[in-house]
Tab-separated table of C-alpha atoms in Angstrom:
chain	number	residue	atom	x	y	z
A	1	UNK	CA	61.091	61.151	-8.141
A	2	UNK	CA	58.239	60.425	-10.352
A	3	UNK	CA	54.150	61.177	-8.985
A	4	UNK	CA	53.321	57.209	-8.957
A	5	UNK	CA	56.088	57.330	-6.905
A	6	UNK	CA	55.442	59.794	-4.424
A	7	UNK	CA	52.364	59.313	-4.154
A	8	UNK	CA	52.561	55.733	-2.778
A	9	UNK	CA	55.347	56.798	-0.471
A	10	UNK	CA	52.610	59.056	1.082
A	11	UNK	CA	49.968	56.078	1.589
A	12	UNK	CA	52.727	54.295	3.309
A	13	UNK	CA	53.692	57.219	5.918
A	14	UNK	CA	50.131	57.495	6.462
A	15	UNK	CA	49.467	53.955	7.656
A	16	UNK	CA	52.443	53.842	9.749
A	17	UNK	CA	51.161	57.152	11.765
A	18	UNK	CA	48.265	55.726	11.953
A	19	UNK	CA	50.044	52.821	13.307
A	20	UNK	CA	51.816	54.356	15.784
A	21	UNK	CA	49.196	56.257	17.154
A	22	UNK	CA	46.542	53.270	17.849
A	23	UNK	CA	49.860	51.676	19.484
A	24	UNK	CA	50.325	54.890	21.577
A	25	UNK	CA	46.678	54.894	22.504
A	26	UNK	CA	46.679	51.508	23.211
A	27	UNK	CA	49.904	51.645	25.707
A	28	UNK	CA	48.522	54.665	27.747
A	29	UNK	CA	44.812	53.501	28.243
A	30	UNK	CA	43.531	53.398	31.531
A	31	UNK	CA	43.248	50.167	33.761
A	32	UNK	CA	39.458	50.811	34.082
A	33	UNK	CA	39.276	49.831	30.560
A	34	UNK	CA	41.715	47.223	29.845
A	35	UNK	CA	39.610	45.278	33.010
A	36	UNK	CA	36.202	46.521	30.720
A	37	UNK	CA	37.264	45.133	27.440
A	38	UNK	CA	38.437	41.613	29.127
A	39	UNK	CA	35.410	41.248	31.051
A	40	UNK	CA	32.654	39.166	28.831
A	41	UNK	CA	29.266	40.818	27.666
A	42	UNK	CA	26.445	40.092	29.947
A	43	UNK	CA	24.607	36.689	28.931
A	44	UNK	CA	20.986	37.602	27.640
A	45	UNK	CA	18.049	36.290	29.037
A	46	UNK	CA	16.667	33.248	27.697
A	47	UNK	CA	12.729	33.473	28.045
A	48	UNK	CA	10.075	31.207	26.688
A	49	UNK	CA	6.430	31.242	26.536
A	50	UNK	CA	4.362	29.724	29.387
A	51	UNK	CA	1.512	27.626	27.068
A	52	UNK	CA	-1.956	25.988	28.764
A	53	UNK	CA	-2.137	22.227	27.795
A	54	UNK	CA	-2.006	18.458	28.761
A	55	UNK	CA	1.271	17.425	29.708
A	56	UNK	CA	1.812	13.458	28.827
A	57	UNK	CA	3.626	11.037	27.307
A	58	UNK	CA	2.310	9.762	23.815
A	59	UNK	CA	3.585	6.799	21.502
A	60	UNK	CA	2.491	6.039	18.092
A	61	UNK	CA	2.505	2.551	16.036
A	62	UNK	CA	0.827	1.151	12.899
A	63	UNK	CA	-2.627	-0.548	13.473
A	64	UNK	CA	-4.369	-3.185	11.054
A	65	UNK	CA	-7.450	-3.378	11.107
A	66	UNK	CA	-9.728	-6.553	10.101
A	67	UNK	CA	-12.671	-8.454	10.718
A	68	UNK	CA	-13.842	-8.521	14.473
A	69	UNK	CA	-14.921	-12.347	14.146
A	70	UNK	CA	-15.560	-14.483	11.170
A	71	UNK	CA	-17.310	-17.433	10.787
A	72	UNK	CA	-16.128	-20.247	8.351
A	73	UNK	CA	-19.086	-21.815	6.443
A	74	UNK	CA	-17.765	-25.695	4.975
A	75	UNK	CA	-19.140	-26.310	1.162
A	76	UNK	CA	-20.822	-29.289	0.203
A	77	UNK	CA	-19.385	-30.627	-3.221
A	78	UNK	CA	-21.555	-32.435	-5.617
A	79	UNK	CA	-20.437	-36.085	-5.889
A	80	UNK	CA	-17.421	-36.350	-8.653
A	81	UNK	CA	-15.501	-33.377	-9.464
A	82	UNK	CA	-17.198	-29.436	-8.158
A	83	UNK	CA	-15.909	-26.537	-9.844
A	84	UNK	CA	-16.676	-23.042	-8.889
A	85	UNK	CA	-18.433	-21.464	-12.165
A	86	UNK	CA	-19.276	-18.210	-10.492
A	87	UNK	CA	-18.425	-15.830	-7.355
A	88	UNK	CA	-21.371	-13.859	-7.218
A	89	UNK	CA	-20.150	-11.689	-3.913
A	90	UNK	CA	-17.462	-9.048	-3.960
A	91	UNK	CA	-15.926	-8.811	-0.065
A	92	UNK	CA	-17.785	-6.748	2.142
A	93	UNK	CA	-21.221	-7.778	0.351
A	94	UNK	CA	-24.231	-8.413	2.462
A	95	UNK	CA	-25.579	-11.887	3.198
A	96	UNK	CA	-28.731	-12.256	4.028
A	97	UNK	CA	-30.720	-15.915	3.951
A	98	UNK	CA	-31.512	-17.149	1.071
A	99	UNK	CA	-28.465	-15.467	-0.994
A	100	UNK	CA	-26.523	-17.384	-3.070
A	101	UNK	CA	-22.560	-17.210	-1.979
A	102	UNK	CA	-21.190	-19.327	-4.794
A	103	UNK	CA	-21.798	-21.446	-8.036
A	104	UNK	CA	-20.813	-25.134	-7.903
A	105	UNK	CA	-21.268	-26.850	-11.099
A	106	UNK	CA	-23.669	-24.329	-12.662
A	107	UNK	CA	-25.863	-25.228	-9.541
A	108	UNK	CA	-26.331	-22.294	-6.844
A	109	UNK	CA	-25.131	-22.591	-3.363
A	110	UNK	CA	-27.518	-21.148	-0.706
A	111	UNK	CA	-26.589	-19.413	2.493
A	112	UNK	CA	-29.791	-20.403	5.171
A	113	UNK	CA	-30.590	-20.229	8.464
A	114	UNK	CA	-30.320	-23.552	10.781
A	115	UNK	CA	-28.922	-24.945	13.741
A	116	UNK	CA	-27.075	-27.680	11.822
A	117	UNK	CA	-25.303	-28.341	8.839
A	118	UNK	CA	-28.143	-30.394	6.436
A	119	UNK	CA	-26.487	-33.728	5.946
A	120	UNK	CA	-28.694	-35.280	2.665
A	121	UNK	CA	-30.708	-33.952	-0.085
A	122	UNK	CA	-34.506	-33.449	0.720
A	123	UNK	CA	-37.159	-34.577	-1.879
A	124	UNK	CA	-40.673	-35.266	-1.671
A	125	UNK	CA	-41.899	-37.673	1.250
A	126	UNK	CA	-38.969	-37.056	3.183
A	127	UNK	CA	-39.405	-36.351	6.764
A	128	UNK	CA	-36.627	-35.195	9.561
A	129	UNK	CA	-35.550	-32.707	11.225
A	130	UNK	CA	-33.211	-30.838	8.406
A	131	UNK	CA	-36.893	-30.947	6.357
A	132	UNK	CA	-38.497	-28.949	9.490
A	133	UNK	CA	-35.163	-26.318	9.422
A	134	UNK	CA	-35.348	-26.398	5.455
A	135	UNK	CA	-39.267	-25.439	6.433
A	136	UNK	CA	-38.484	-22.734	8.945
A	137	UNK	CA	-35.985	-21.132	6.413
A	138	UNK	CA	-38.366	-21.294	3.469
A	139	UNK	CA	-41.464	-19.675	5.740
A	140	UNK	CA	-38.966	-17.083	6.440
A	141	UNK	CA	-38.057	-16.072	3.180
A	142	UNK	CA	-41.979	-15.894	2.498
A	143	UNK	CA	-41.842	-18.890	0.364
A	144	UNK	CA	-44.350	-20.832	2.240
A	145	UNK	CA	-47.218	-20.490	4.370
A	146	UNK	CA	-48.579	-22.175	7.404
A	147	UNK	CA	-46.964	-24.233	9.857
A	148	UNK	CA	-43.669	-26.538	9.379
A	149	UNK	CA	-44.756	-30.345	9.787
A	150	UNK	CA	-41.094	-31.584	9.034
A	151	UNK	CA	-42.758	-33.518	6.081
A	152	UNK	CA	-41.504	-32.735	2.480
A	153	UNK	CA	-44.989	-32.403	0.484
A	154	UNK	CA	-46.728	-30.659	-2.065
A	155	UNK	CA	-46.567	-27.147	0.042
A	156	UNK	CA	-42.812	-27.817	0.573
A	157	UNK	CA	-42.068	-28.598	-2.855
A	158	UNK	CA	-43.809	-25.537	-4.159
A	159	UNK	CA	-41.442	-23.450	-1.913
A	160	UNK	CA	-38.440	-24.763	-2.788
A	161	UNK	CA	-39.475	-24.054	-6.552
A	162	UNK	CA	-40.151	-20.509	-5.309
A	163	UNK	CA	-36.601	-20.122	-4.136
A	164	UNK	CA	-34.479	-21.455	-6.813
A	165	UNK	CA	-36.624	-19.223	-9.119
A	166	UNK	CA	-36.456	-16.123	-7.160
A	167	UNK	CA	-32.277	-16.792	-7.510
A	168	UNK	CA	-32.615	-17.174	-10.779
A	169	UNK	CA	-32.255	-21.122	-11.411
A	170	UNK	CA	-33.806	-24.288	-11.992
A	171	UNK	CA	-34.678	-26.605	-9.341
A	172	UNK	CA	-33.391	-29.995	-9.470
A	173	UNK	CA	-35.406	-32.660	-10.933
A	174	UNK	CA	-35.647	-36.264	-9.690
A	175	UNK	CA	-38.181	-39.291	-10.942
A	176	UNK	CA	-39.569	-41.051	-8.453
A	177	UNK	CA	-40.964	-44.839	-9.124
A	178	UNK	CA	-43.785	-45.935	-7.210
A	179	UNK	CA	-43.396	-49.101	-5.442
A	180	UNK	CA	-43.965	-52.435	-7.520
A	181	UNK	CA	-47.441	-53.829	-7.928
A	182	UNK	CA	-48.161	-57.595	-8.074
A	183	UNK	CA	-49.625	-59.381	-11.270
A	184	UNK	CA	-51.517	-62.639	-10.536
A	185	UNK	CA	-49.947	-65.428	-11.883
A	186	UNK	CA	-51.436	-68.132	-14.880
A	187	UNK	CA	-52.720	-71.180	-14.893
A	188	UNK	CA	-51.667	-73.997	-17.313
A	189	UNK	CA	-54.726	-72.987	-19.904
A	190	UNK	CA	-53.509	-69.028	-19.785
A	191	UNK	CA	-56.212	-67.946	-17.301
A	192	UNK	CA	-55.026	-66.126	-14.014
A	193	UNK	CA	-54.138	-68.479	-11.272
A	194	UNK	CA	-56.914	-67.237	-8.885
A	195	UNK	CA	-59.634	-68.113	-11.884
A	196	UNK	CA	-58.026	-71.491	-12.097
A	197	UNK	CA	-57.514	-72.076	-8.481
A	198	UNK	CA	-61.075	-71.228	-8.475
A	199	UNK	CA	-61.984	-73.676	-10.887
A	200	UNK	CA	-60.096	-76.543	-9.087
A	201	UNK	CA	-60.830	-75.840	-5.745
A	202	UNK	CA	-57.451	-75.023	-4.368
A	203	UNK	CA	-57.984	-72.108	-1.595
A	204	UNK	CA	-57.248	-68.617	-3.045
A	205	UNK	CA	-54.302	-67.774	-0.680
A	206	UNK	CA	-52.322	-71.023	-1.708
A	207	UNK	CA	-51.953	-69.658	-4.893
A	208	UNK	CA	-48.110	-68.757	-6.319
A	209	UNK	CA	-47.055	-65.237	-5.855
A	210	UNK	CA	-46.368	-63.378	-9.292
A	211	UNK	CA	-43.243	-61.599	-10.320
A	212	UNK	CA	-43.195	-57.808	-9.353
A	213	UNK	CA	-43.488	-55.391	-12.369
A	214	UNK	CA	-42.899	-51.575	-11.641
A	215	UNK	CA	-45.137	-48.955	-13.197
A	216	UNK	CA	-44.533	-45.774	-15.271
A	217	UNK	CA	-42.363	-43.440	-13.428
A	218	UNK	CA	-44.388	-40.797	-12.015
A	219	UNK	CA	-43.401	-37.437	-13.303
A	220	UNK	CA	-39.994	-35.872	-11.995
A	221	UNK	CA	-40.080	-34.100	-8.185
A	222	UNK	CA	-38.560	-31.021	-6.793
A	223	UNK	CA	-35.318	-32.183	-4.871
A	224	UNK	CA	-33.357	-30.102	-2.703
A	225	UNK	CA	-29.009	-31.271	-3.376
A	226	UNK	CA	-27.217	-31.513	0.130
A	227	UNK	CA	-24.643	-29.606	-2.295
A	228	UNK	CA	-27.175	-26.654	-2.638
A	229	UNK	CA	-27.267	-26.030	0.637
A	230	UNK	CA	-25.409	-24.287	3.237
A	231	UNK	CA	-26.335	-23.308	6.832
A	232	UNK	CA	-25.252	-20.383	9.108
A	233	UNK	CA	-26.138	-19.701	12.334
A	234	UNK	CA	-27.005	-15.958	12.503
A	235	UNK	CA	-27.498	-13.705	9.172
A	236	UNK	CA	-27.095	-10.936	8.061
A	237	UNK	CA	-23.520	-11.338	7.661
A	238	UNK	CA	-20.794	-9.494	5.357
A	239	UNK	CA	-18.894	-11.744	2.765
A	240	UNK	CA	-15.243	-11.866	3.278
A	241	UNK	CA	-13.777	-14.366	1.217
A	242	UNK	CA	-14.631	-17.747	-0.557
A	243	UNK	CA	-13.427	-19.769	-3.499
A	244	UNK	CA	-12.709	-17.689	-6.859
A	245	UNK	CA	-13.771	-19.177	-10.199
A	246	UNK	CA	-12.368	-22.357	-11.243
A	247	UNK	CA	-11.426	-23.735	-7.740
A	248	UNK	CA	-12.145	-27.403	-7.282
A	249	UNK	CA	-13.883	-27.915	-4.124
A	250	UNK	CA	-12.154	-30.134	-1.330
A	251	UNK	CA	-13.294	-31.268	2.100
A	252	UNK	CA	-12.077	-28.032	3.660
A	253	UNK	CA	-13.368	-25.325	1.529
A	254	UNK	CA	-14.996	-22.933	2.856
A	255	UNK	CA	-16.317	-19.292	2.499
A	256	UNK	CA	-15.912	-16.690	5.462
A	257	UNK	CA	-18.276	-14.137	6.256
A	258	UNK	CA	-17.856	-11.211	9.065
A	259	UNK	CA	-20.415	-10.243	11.443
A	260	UNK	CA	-19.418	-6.386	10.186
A	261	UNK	CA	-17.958	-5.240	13.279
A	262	UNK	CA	-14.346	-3.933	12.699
A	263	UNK	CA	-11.038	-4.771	15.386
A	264	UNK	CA	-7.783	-2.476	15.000
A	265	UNK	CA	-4.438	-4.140	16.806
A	266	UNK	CA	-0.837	-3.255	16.637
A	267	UNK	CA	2.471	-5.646	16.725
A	268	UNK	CA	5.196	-3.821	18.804
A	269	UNK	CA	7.903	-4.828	21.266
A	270	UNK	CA	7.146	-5.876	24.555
A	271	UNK	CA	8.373	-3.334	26.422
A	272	UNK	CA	6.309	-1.019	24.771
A	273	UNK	CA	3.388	-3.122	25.462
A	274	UNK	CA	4.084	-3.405	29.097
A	275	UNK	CA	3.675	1.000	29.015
A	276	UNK	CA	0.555	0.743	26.656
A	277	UNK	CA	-1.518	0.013	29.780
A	278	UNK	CA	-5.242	-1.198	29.283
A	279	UNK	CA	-7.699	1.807	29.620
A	280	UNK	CA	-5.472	4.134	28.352
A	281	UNK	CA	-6.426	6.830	25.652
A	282	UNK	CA	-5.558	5.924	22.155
A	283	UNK	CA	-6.505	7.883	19.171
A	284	UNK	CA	-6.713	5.817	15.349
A	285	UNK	CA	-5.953	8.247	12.427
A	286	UNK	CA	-6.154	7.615	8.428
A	287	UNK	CA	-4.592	8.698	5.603
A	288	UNK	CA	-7.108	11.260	5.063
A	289	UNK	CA	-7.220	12.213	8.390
A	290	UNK	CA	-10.728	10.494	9.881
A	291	UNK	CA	-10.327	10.035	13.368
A	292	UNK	CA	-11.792	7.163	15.768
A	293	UNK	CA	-11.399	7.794	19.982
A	294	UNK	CA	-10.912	4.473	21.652
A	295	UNK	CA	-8.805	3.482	24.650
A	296	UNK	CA	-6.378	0.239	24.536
A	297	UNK	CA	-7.683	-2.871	24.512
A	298	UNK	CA	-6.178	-6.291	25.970
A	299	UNK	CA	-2.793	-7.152	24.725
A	300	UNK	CA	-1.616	-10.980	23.613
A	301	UNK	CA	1.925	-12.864	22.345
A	302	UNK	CA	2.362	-12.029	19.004
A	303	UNK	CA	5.449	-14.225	17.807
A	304	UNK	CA	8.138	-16.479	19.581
A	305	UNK	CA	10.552	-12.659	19.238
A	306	UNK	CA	8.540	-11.770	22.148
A	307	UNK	CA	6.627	-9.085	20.312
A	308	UNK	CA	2.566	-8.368	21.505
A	309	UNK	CA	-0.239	-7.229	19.747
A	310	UNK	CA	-2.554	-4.771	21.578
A	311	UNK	CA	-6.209	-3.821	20.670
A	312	UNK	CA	-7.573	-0.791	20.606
A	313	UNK	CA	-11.377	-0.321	21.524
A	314	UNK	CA	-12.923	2.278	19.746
A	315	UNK	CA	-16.409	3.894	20.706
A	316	UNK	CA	-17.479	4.449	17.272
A	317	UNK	CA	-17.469	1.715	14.861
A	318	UNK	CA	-14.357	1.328	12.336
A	319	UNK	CA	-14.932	3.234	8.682
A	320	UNK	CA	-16.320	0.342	6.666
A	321	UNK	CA	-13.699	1.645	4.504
A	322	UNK	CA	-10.613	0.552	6.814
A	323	UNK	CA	-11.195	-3.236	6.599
A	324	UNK	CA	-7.355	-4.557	5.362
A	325	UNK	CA	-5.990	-1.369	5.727
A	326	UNK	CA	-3.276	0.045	8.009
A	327	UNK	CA	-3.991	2.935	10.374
A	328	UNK	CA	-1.762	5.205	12.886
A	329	UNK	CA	-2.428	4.757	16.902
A	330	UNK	CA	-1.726	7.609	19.256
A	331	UNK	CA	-1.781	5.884	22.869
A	332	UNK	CA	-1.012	8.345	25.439
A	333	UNK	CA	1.496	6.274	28.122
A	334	UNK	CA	1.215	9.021	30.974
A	335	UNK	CA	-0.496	12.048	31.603
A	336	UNK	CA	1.127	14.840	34.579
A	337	UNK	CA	-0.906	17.346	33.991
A	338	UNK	CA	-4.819	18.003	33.223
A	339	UNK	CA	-5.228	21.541	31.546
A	340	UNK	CA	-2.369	22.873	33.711
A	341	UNK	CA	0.509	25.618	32.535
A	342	UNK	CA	3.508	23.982	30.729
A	343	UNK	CA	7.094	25.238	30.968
A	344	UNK	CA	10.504	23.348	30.676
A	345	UNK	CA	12.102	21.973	33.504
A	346	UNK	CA	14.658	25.051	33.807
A	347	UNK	CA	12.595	27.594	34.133
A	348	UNK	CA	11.004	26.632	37.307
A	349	UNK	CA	13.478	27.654	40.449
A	350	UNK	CA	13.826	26.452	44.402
A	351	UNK	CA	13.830	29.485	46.794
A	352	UNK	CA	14.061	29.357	50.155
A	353	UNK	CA	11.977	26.731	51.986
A	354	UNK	CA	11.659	24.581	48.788
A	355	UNK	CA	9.242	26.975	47.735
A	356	UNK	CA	9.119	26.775	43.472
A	357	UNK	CA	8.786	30.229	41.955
A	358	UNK	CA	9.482	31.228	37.790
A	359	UNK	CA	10.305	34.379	36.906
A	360	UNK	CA	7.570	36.140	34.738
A	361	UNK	CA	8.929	38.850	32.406
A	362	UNK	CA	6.919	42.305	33.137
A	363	UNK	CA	6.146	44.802	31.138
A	364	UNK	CA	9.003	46.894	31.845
A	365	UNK	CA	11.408	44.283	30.168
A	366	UNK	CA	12.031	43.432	34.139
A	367	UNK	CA	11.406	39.945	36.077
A	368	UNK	CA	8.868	39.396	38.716
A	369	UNK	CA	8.997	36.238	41.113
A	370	UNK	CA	5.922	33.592	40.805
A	371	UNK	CA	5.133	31.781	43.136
A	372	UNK	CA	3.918	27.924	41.780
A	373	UNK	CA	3.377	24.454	42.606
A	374	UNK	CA	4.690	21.740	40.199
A	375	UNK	CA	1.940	19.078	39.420
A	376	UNK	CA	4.341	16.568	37.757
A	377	UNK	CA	7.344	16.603	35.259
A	378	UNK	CA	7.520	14.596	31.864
A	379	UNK	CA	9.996	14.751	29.435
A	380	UNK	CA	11.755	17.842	30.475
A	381	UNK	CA	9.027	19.637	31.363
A	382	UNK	CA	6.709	21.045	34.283
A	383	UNK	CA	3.137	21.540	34.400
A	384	UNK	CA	2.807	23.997	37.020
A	385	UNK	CA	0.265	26.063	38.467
A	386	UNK	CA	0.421	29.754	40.235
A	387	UNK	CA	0.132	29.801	44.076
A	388	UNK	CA	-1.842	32.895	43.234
A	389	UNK	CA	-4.384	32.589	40.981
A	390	UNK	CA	-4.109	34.659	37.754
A	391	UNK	CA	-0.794	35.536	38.652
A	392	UNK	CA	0.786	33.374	35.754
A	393	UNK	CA	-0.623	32.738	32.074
A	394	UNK	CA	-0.471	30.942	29.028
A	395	UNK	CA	1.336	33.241	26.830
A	396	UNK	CA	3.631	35.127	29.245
A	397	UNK	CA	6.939	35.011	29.103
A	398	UNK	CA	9.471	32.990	32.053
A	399	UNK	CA	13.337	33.056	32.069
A	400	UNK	CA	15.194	29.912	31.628
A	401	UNK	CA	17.983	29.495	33.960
């Protein structure tokens, strides 16, 4: 027999004594351990940490946020075709009176303050009163002095060339004709008709009436266009919108300002609406993480799919910087536990009496009963507090049954 040979025949007797002998040792163990080895290892304990919190119920859902009111302002054409030759305001730009909010016709469109919409244009001698409002606004842009009369004159005039001059335009111009004077008619020879009546005899007042001839046009007045002018009730406002460049004016343009103030809302289902209950906390979040605390405001139909939108009252103001954009709402639906301990469900156990204990780990790896009382369950778990106080912690450890 060669080596190679033997020596593999020697592996092979070797694994079969060693075959034999585990079988040997297997047959004549002891009942003690055959009942060990099919009994199953002992379960470890399953601990978790007790932590110190606010146990509730939170939701979250996208929020736009716009304009809290806006007001729509209605713009005046000029008679024939009005274009829009310049958009002065960028959204969010202060209005103030006197500014001008658009550019109809190369002619600047005023925002002022009144009580009414002016309904004609305003030129010297006219009296009314949109000239007493057109007054008030001008003596409040420090364009005239003394009192209002509601009579357009010389002091009036003067204003309104202040204003269109502080804006940077021209004031309209309009020629106004005096009222026809009478000539005196002329007798047969060429002489007037009262010399000749005169000369005849015939009474003075039985004369004929002349023809009517007007003057020279006096020179040109300050006029204020009904399409100059528009009127809102209370300024400042912000500019939202209004027509861009090129837009022909209609009967319902308009351009909207915002009184500033900001309003966040979200559209979700109804039943969540029905759990987002008014007065309850809600939290408004960006992008770059600036927060705003408010509670939930009122909620309204949003749709015929049923859907609602609730507001959210804040107690700051909205970021300037959120108007048209889309924020995330934390509303907290329920709340179990103020500042209480917090551990699952599992880990608190019934003893005797209904008594509620957990067991706290000690520091000899061993488990001590705790007596606590359960303030409320959410979710799966308990906020809890120790019958004995200081005798549970956030941070120690309870076994989970």
């Amino acid at each position: 027999m060669s080596a190679t040979a033997a020596g593999t025949a020697a592996v092979v007797v070797m694994a079969m004594c060693i075959g034999a002998g585990w079988a040997l040792a297997h047959r004549f163990e002891s009942p003690e351990q055959r009942q060990a080895a099919a009994t199953p290892p002992a379960p470890l304990d399953v601990v978790v940490q007790v932590r110190a919190g606010v146990l509730e119920e939170q939701t979250t859902a996208v929020a736009d946020v716009g304009d809290a009111a806006t007001t729509s302002v209605r713009v005046t054409g000029a008679s024939g075709l009005s274009v829009v030759t310049a958009a002065p305001l960028a959204p969010g730009a202060s209005v103030v009176p006197g500014t001008v909010v658009l550019e109809v016709n190369g002619r600047p469109v005023f925002a002022l303050p009144g009580a009414f919409p002016f309904y004609r244009d305003l030129s010297t001698g006219d009296t009314g009163p949109d000239v007493e409002q057109l007054q008030r606004a001008l003596k409040g842009l420090g364009h005239l002095r003394g009192r209002t009369t509601g009579t357009f004159d010389a002091a009036t005039e003067a204003a309104v060339r202040r204003m269109y001059k502080a804006a940077g335009y021209d004031p309209a111009l309009v020629a106004v004709t005096p009222p026809a004077v009478e000539t005196p008619a002329q007798g047969a020879d060429g002489a007037p008709q009262d010399e000749a009546s005169a000369a005849d005899g015939a009474p003075q007042d039985e004369a004929p009436t002349g023809q009517e001839v007007p003057t020279a046009a006096t020179p040109a007045a300050t006029t204020v266009p009904l399409s100059d002018l528009t009127v809102v009730t209370d300024l400042p406002q912000s500019f939202v919108t209004g027509p861009g460049v090129g837009a022909v004016l209609t009967a319902e343009s308009v351009y909207v300002l915002s009184n500033g103030a900001l309003t966040s809302s979200s559209a979700v289902p109804a039943g969540i609406a029905l759990q987002m209950k008014p007065g309850s906390a809600a939290t408004l979040v960006d992008a770059e993480g600036t927060t705003v605390v408010g509670r939930v405001g009122p909620a309204v139909q949003d749709g015929a799919d049923g859907a609602m939108r609730v507001s959210y009252l804040t107690e700051a103001a909205l970021p300037a910087s959120w108007r048209g954009t889309q924020v995330i709402a934390t509303v907290t639906l329920e709340t179990v536990g103020q500042e209480s301990l917090i551990v699952p469900n599992r880990a608190v156990v019934t003893a005797g009496g209904g008594a509620l204990t957990v067991l706290r780990r000690t520091s000899g790896n061993e488990f001590a009963s705790v007596p606590v009382k359960r303030l409320g369950a959410l979710a799966g778990q308990s906020a809890i507090t120790p019958v004995e106080p200081g005798a549970l912690k956030a941070g120690d450890e309870v076994r989970v049954r």
